[in-house]
């Protein structure tokens, strides 16, 4: 279970579109649960990243992308609009489509049964369930989340800046990636504040091409 988080309009969906495109290039089956933008819009962003096409030229490029799309992407990319979905539906989505890498944007908005006295208790249970989805389906689950106001204007985001939770969300994750806006607007700082995969806790400064959803 991984968490990708940032302040609003900092490039969370853009970064996830880029990661999705890279995963597809490596032959993985990618699932995307969308409750922010529409599924159609997110699919377009993933394809602009995959084909390195400017968003303004996307519609005009569909015909020439068709053959490659059918051969390399069509049976590997599954996107679902999930406004109002609960965590059990997401589990079934991953199982039925044999997903390798699943993005849930944003996991905090997904419904879960039970009674909770505090919001952070509900979020902890939600992330426990997301981790179980990863384990049951042998897949990577990326939970997309907001950063709290503590992260506003910051370049390096620590998991203590996750919105709406004390330690519950962070405690369930194997890897946590914060996206901070660097000094120059076109750059983003990718900070690994928790990493049980290989232990590295550094940061990367990447140039973001928002018109193609590409980071380099």
PDB file of C-alpha atoms in Angstrom:
ATOM      1  CA  UNK A   1       0.000   0.000   0.000  1.00  0.00           C
ATOM      2  CA  UNK A   2       1.347   3.382  -1.011  1.00  0.00           C
ATOM      3  CA  UNK A   3       0.105   6.928  -0.483  1.00  0.00           C
ATOM      4  CA  UNK A   4       0.578   9.823  -2.887  1.00  0.00           C
ATOM      5  CA  UNK A   5      -0.423  13.152  -1.363  1.00  0.00           C
ATOM      6  CA  UNK A   6      -0.161  16.877  -2.029  1.00  0.00           C
ATOM      7  CA  UNK A   7      -1.993  20.156  -1.669  1.00  0.00           C
ATOM      8  CA  UNK A   8      -4.843  20.852  -4.137  1.00  0.00           C
ATOM      9  CA  UNK A   9      -3.722  21.713  -7.667  1.00  0.00           C
ATOM     10  CA  UNK A  10      -0.174  20.511  -7.037  1.00  0.00           C
ATOM     11  CA  UNK A  11      -0.172  17.671  -9.546  1.00  0.00           C
ATOM     12  CA  UNK A  12      -1.449  14.516  -7.809  1.00  0.00           C
ATOM     13  CA  UNK A  13      -3.596  13.327 -10.707  1.00  0.00           C
ATOM     14  CA  UNK A  14      -0.928  14.398 -13.182  1.00  0.00           C
ATOM     15  CA  UNK A  15       1.702  12.337 -11.353  1.00  0.00           C
ATOM     16  CA  UNK A  16      -0.646   9.341 -11.191  1.00  0.00           C
ATOM     17  CA  UNK A  17      -1.366   9.615 -14.928  1.00  0.00           C
ATOM     18  CA  UNK A  18       2.387   9.570 -15.542  1.00  0.00           C
ATOM     19  CA  UNK A  19       2.896   6.531 -13.277  1.00  0.00           C
ATOM     20  CA  UNK A  20      -0.033   4.749 -14.946  1.00  0.00           C
ATOM     21  CA  UNK A  21       1.452   5.302 -18.388  1.00  0.00           C
ATOM     22  CA  UNK A  22       4.835   3.991 -17.231  1.00  0.00           C
ATOM     23  CA  UNK A  23       3.196   0.903 -15.689  1.00  0.00           C
ATOM     24  CA  UNK A  24       1.344   0.197 -18.941  1.00  0.00           C
ATOM     25  CA  UNK A  25       4.616   0.414 -20.876  1.00  0.00           C
ATOM     26  CA  UNK A  26       5.970  -2.324 -18.628  1.00  0.00           C
ATOM     27  CA  UNK A  27       2.995  -4.567 -19.393  1.00  0.00           C
ATOM     28  CA  UNK A  28       1.150  -4.188 -16.076  1.00  0.00           C
ATOM     29  CA  UNK A  29      -2.642  -4.201 -15.786  1.00  0.00           C
ATOM     30  CA  UNK A  30      -3.606  -0.807 -14.373  1.00  0.00           C
ATOM     31  CA  UNK A  31      -6.833   0.024 -12.546  1.00  0.00           C
ATOM     32  CA  UNK A  32      -7.927   3.553 -11.756  1.00  0.00           C
ATOM     33  CA  UNK A  33     -10.757   4.382  -9.346  1.00  0.00           C
ATOM     34  CA  UNK A  34     -11.798   7.952 -10.049  1.00  0.00           C
ATOM     35  CA  UNK A  35     -13.909  10.123  -7.746  1.00  0.00           C
ATOM     36  CA  UNK A  36     -12.281  13.464  -8.542  1.00  0.00           C
ATOM     37  CA  UNK A  37     -12.280  13.954 -12.321  1.00  0.00           C
ATOM     38  CA  UNK A  38     -14.387  11.829 -14.671  1.00  0.00           C
ATOM     39  CA  UNK A  39     -13.057   8.476 -15.845  1.00  0.00           C
ATOM     40  CA  UNK A  40     -13.084   9.768 -19.431  1.00  0.00           C
ATOM     41  CA  UNK A  41     -10.919  12.745 -18.490  1.00  0.00           C
ATOM     42  CA  UNK A  42      -8.470  10.585 -16.533  1.00  0.00           C
ATOM     43  CA  UNK A  43      -8.159   8.147 -19.416  1.00  0.00           C
ATOM     44  CA  UNK A  44      -7.276  11.042 -21.725  1.00  0.00           C
ATOM     45  CA  UNK A  45      -4.566  12.190 -19.299  1.00  0.00           C
ATOM     46  CA  UNK A  46      -3.032   8.720 -19.111  1.00  0.00           C
ATOM     47  CA  UNK A  47      -3.016   8.457 -22.899  1.00  0.00           C
ATOM     48  CA  UNK A  48      -1.426  11.891 -23.391  1.00  0.00           C
ATOM     49  CA  UNK A  49       1.365  10.732 -21.057  1.00  0.00           C
ATOM     50  CA  UNK A  50       1.687   7.358 -22.793  1.00  0.00           C
ATOM     51  CA  UNK A  51       1.841   8.828 -26.297  1.00  0.00           C
ATOM     52  CA  UNK A  52       3.602  12.073 -25.298  1.00  0.00           C
ATOM     53  CA  UNK A  53       0.842  14.121 -26.925  1.00  0.00           C
ATOM     54  CA  UNK A  54      -0.060  17.697 -26.007  1.00  0.00           C
ATOM     55  CA  UNK A  55      -3.528  17.828 -24.438  1.00  0.00           C
ATOM     56  CA  UNK A  56      -4.670  20.340 -27.078  1.00  0.00           C
ATOM     57  CA  UNK A  57      -3.840  17.814 -29.808  1.00  0.00           C
ATOM     58  CA  UNK A  58      -5.292  14.775 -28.059  1.00  0.00           C
ATOM     59  CA  UNK A  59      -8.595  14.629 -29.951  1.00  0.00           C
ATOM     60  CA  UNK A  60      -6.832  15.077 -33.296  1.00  0.00           C
ATOM     61  CA  UNK A  61      -4.379  12.271 -32.482  1.00  0.00           C
ATOM     62  CA  UNK A  62      -6.938   9.603 -31.582  1.00  0.00           C
ATOM     63  CA  UNK A  63      -7.042   8.039 -35.037  1.00  0.00           C
ATOM     64  CA  UNK A  64      -3.279   7.585 -35.301  1.00  0.00           C
ATOM     65  CA  UNK A  65      -3.125   6.236 -31.729  1.00  0.00           C
ATOM     66  CA  UNK A  66      -5.867   3.669 -32.325  1.00  0.00           C
ATOM     67  CA  UNK A  67      -3.765   0.694 -33.441  1.00  0.00           C
ATOM     68  CA  UNK A  68      -1.172   1.070 -30.694  1.00  0.00           C
ATOM     69  CA  UNK A  69      -3.950   1.583 -28.145  1.00  0.00           C
ATOM     70  CA  UNK A  70      -5.662  -1.657 -29.148  1.00  0.00           C
ATOM     71  CA  UNK A  71      -2.401  -3.592 -29.132  1.00  0.00           C
ATOM     72  CA  UNK A  72      -0.752  -2.234 -25.961  1.00  0.00           C
ATOM     73  CA  UNK A  73      -3.377  -0.614 -23.736  1.00  0.00           C
ATOM     74  CA  UNK A  74      -6.997  -1.617 -24.325  1.00  0.00           C
ATOM     75  CA  UNK A  75      -6.903  -4.865 -22.341  1.00  0.00           C
ATOM     76  CA  UNK A  76      -4.602  -3.506 -19.630  1.00  0.00           C
ATOM     77  CA  UNK A  77      -6.275  -0.241 -18.561  1.00  0.00           C
ATOM     78  CA  UNK A  78      -9.455  -0.229 -16.460  1.00  0.00           C
ATOM     79  CA  UNK A  79     -10.932   3.024 -15.182  1.00  0.00           C
ATOM     80  CA  UNK A  80     -14.099   3.360 -13.107  1.00  0.00           C
ATOM     81  CA  UNK A  81     -16.077   6.398 -11.985  1.00  0.00           C
ATOM     82  CA  UNK A  82     -16.574   5.744  -8.298  1.00  0.00           C
ATOM     83  CA  UNK A  83     -18.598   8.572  -6.779  1.00  0.00           C
ATOM     84  CA  UNK A  84     -20.505   6.853  -3.973  1.00  0.00           C
ATOM     85  CA  UNK A  85     -18.570   3.578  -4.214  1.00  0.00           C
ATOM     86  CA  UNK A  86     -17.648   1.632  -1.111  1.00  0.00           C
ATOM     87  CA  UNK A  87     -14.452  -0.235  -0.333  1.00  0.00           C
ATOM     88  CA  UNK A  88     -15.998  -3.640  -1.109  1.00  0.00           C
ATOM     89  CA  UNK A  89     -16.771  -2.554  -4.690  1.00  0.00           C
ATOM     90  CA  UNK A  90     -13.143  -1.533  -5.163  1.00  0.00           C
ATOM     91  CA  UNK A  91     -12.021  -4.939  -3.905  1.00  0.00           C
ATOM     92  CA  UNK A  92     -14.262  -6.620  -6.496  1.00  0.00           C
ATOM     93  CA  UNK A  93     -12.997  -4.288  -9.226  1.00  0.00           C
ATOM     94  CA  UNK A  94      -9.391  -5.319  -8.502  1.00  0.00           C
ATOM     95  CA  UNK A  95     -10.303  -9.007  -8.361  1.00  0.00           C
ATOM     96  CA  UNK A  96     -12.442  -9.158 -11.516  1.00  0.00           C
ATOM     97  CA  UNK A  97      -9.931  -7.253 -13.664  1.00  0.00           C
ATOM     98  CA  UNK A  98      -6.822  -8.953 -12.212  1.00  0.00           C
ATOM     99  CA  UNK A  99      -5.248  -5.584 -11.528  1.00  0.00           C
ATOM    100  CA  UNK A 100      -1.490  -5.294 -10.923  1.00  0.00           C
ATOM    101  CA  UNK A 101      -1.409  -1.615  -9.943  1.00  0.00           C
ATOM    102  CA  UNK A 102      -4.502   0.131  -8.585  1.00  0.00           C
ATOM    103  CA  UNK A 103      -4.880   3.891  -8.093  1.00  0.00           C
ATOM    104  CA  UNK A 104      -7.704   5.136  -5.841  1.00  0.00           C
ATOM    105  CA  UNK A 105      -8.195   8.881  -6.300  1.00  0.00           C
ATOM    106  CA  UNK A 106      -9.129   9.854  -3.617  1.00  0.00           C
ATOM    107  CA  UNK A 107      -9.303   6.992  -1.133  1.00  0.00           C
ATOM    108  CA  UNK A 108     -10.477   9.218   1.741  1.00  0.00           C
ATOM    109  CA  UNK A 109     -13.810   9.751  -0.055  1.00  0.00           C
ATOM    110  CA  UNK A 110     -14.579   6.041  -0.440  1.00  0.00           C
ATOM    111  CA  UNK A 111     -17.432   4.724   1.719  1.00  0.00           C
ATOM    112  CA  UNK A 112     -16.882   2.133   4.428  1.00  0.00           C
ATOM    113  CA  UNK A 113     -19.354   0.485   6.787  1.00  0.00           C
ATOM    114  CA  UNK A 114     -19.199   0.781  10.558  1.00  0.00           C
ATOM    115  CA  UNK A 115     -19.619   3.369  13.285  1.00  0.00           C
ATOM    116  CA  UNK A 116     -16.757   5.673  14.147  1.00  0.00           C
ATOM    117  CA  UNK A 117     -16.561   8.300  16.873  1.00  0.00           C
ATOM    118  CA  UNK A 118     -13.883  10.296  15.043  1.00  0.00           C
ATOM    119  CA  UNK A 119     -12.946  10.944  11.448  1.00  0.00           C
ATOM    120  CA  UNK A 120      -9.396   9.671  11.894  1.00  0.00           C
ATOM    121  CA  UNK A 121     -10.734   6.314  13.137  1.00  0.00           C
ATOM    122  CA  UNK A 122     -12.792   5.953   9.946  1.00  0.00           C
ATOM    123  CA  UNK A 123      -9.747   6.807   7.811  1.00  0.00           C
ATOM    124  CA  UNK A 124      -7.578   4.274   9.616  1.00  0.00           C
ATOM    125  CA  UNK A 125     -10.138   1.538   8.946  1.00  0.00           C
ATOM    126  CA  UNK A 126     -10.376   2.609   5.311  1.00  0.00           C
ATOM    127  CA  UNK A 127      -6.613   2.320   4.873  1.00  0.00           C
ATOM    128  CA  UNK A 128      -6.542  -1.024   6.704  1.00  0.00           C
ATOM    129  CA  UNK A 129      -9.063  -2.261   4.132  1.00  0.00           C
ATOM    130  CA  UNK A 130      -7.027  -0.820   1.243  1.00  0.00           C
ATOM    131  CA  UNK A 131      -4.002  -2.727   2.500  1.00  0.00           C
ATOM    132  CA  UNK A 132      -6.118  -5.899   2.616  1.00  0.00           C
ATOM    133  CA  UNK A 133      -7.148  -5.315  -1.015  1.00  0.00           C
ATOM    134  CA  UNK A 134      -3.466  -5.202  -1.960  1.00  0.00           C
ATOM    135  CA  UNK A 135      -2.755  -8.430  -0.084  1.00  0.00           C
ATOM    136  CA  UNK A 136      -5.805 -10.356  -1.329  1.00  0.00           C
ATOM    137  CA  UNK A 137      -5.306  -9.370  -4.958  1.00  0.00           C
ATOM    138  CA  UNK A 138      -1.489  -9.438  -5.067  1.00  0.00           C
ATOM    139  CA  UNK A 139      -1.432  -5.892  -6.379  1.00  0.00           C
ATOM    140  CA  UNK A 140       0.052  -2.503  -5.605  1.00  0.00           C
ATOM    141  CA  UNK A 141      -2.540  -0.046  -4.286  1.00  0.00           C
ATOM    142  CA  UNK A 142      -1.774   3.663  -4.534  1.00  0.00           C
ATOM    143  CA  UNK A 143      -4.071   5.732  -2.308  1.00  0.00           C
ATOM    144  CA  UNK A 144      -4.248   9.347  -3.455  1.00  0.00           C
ATOM    145  CA  UNK A 145      -4.884  11.850  -0.667  1.00  0.00           C
ATOM    146  CA  UNK A 146      -4.792  15.527   0.209  1.00  0.00           C
ATOM    147  CA  UNK A 147      -2.127  17.220   2.291  1.00  0.00           C
ATOM    148  CA  UNK A 148      -3.175  19.359   5.246  1.00  0.00           C
ATOM    149  CA  UNK A 149      -2.711  23.122   5.350  1.00  0.00           C
ATOM    150  CA  UNK A 150       0.616  22.508   7.126  1.00  0.00           C
ATOM    151  CA  UNK A 151       1.976  21.554   3.698  1.00  0.00           C
ATOM    152  CA  UNK A 152       0.854  24.754   1.973  1.00  0.00           C
ATOM    153  CA  UNK A 153       3.750  26.355   0.125  1.00  0.00           C
ATOM    154  CA  UNK A 154       6.177  23.648   1.266  1.00  0.00           C
ATOM    155  CA  UNK A 155       8.665  21.957  -1.007  1.00  0.00           C
ATOM    156  CA  UNK A 156       9.280  18.897   1.189  1.00  0.00           C
ATOM    157  CA  UNK A 157       6.133  17.141   2.439  1.00  0.00           C
ATOM    158  CA  UNK A 158       6.333  14.749   5.380  1.00  0.00           C
ATOM    159  CA  UNK A 159       3.608  12.169   6.101  1.00  0.00           C
ATOM    160  CA  UNK A 160       2.730  14.121   9.265  1.00  0.00           C
ATOM    161  CA  UNK A 161       1.123  16.585   6.810  1.00  0.00           C
ATOM    162  CA  UNK A 162      -1.460  14.056   5.590  1.00  0.00           C
ATOM    163  CA  UNK A 163      -4.950  15.512   5.800  1.00  0.00           C
ATOM    164  CA  UNK A 164      -7.533  14.285   8.299  1.00  0.00           C
ATOM    165  CA  UNK A 165      -5.483  11.662  10.112  1.00  0.00           C
ATOM    166  CA  UNK A 166      -3.177  11.397  13.083  1.00  0.00           C
ATOM    167  CA  UNK A 167      -1.017   8.333  12.420  1.00  0.00           C
ATOM    168  CA  UNK A 168      -3.646   5.853  11.244  1.00  0.00           C
ATOM    169  CA  UNK A 169      -3.238   6.387   7.502  1.00  0.00           C
ATOM    170  CA  UNK A 170       0.538   6.597   7.572  1.00  0.00           C
ATOM    171  CA  UNK A 171       0.820   3.546   9.804  1.00  0.00           C
ATOM    172  CA  UNK A 172      -0.782   1.267   7.210  1.00  0.00           C
ATOM    173  CA  UNK A 173       1.338   2.384   4.255  1.00  0.00           C
ATOM    174  CA  UNK A 174       4.517   0.754   3.008  1.00  0.00           C
ATOM    175  CA  UNK A 175       5.576   3.801   1.028  1.00  0.00           C
ATOM    176  CA  UNK A 176       4.473   7.452   1.184  1.00  0.00           C
ATOM    177  CA  UNK A 177       5.204  10.030  -1.503  1.00  0.00           C
ATOM    178  CA  UNK A 178       4.574  13.731  -0.960  1.00  0.00           C
ATOM    179  CA  UNK A 179       4.482  16.127  -3.919  1.00  0.00           C
ATOM    180  CA  UNK A 180       5.702  19.623  -3.097  1.00  0.00           C
ATOM    181  CA  UNK A 181       5.901  22.640  -5.390  1.00  0.00           C
ATOM    182  CA  UNK A 182       9.528  23.574  -5.928  1.00  0.00           C
ATOM    183  CA  UNK A 183      10.878  27.106  -6.201  1.00  0.00           C
ATOM    184  CA  UNK A 184      10.048  27.274  -9.901  1.00  0.00           C
ATOM    185  CA  UNK A 185       6.434  26.446 -10.769  1.00  0.00           C
ATOM    186  CA  UNK A 186       7.214  23.863 -13.455  1.00  0.00           C
ATOM    187  CA  UNK A 187       9.149  21.683 -10.979  1.00  0.00           C
ATOM    188  CA  UNK A 188       7.832  19.312  -8.305  1.00  0.00           C
ATOM    189  CA  UNK A 189       9.714  17.834  -5.359  1.00  0.00           C
ATOM    190  CA  UNK A 190       8.885  14.152  -4.853  1.00  0.00           C
ATOM    191  CA  UNK A 191       9.649  13.315  -1.222  1.00  0.00           C
ATOM    192  CA  UNK A 192       9.726   9.744   0.144  1.00  0.00           C
ATOM    193  CA  UNK A 193       8.945  10.212   3.839  1.00  0.00           C
ATOM    194  CA  UNK A 194       8.186   6.534   4.512  1.00  0.00           C
ATOM    195  CA  UNK A 195       9.698   3.660   2.591  1.00  0.00           C
ATOM    196  CA  UNK A 196       9.534   0.076   3.810  1.00  0.00           C
ATOM    197  CA  UNK A 197      10.314  -1.165   0.282  1.00  0.00           C
ATOM    198  CA  UNK A 198      14.027  -0.350   0.183  1.00  0.00           C
ATOM    199  CA  UNK A 199      14.510   2.113   3.046  1.00  0.00           C
ATOM    200  CA  UNK A 200      15.447   5.137   0.929  1.00  0.00           C
ATOM    201  CA  UNK A 201      13.990   8.396   2.271  1.00  0.00           C
ATOM    202  CA  UNK A 202      15.341  11.001  -0.111  1.00  0.00           C
ATOM    203  CA  UNK A 203      13.694  13.381  -2.567  1.00  0.00           C
ATOM    204  CA  UNK A 204      13.711  14.022  -6.298  1.00  0.00           C
ATOM    205  CA  UNK A 205      13.129  17.297  -8.125  1.00  0.00           C
ATOM    206  CA  UNK A 206      11.319  16.634 -11.395  1.00  0.00           C
ATOM    207  CA  UNK A 207      10.174  18.885 -14.197  1.00  0.00           C
ATOM    208  CA  UNK A 208       6.437  18.583 -14.756  1.00  0.00           C
ATOM    209  CA  UNK A 209       4.972  19.002 -18.219  1.00  0.00           C
ATOM    210  CA  UNK A 210       1.344  19.628 -17.273  1.00  0.00           C
ATOM    211  CA  UNK A 211       0.233  19.671 -20.898  1.00  0.00           C
ATOM    212  CA  UNK A 212       1.329  16.059 -21.364  1.00  0.00           C
ATOM    213  CA  UNK A 213       1.271  14.852 -17.725  1.00  0.00           C
ATOM    214  CA  UNK A 214       4.916  13.840 -17.963  1.00  0.00           C
ATOM    215  CA  UNK A 215       7.564  14.131 -15.212  1.00  0.00           C
ATOM    216  CA  UNK A 216      11.248  14.053 -16.089  1.00  0.00           C
TER     217      UNK A 216
END
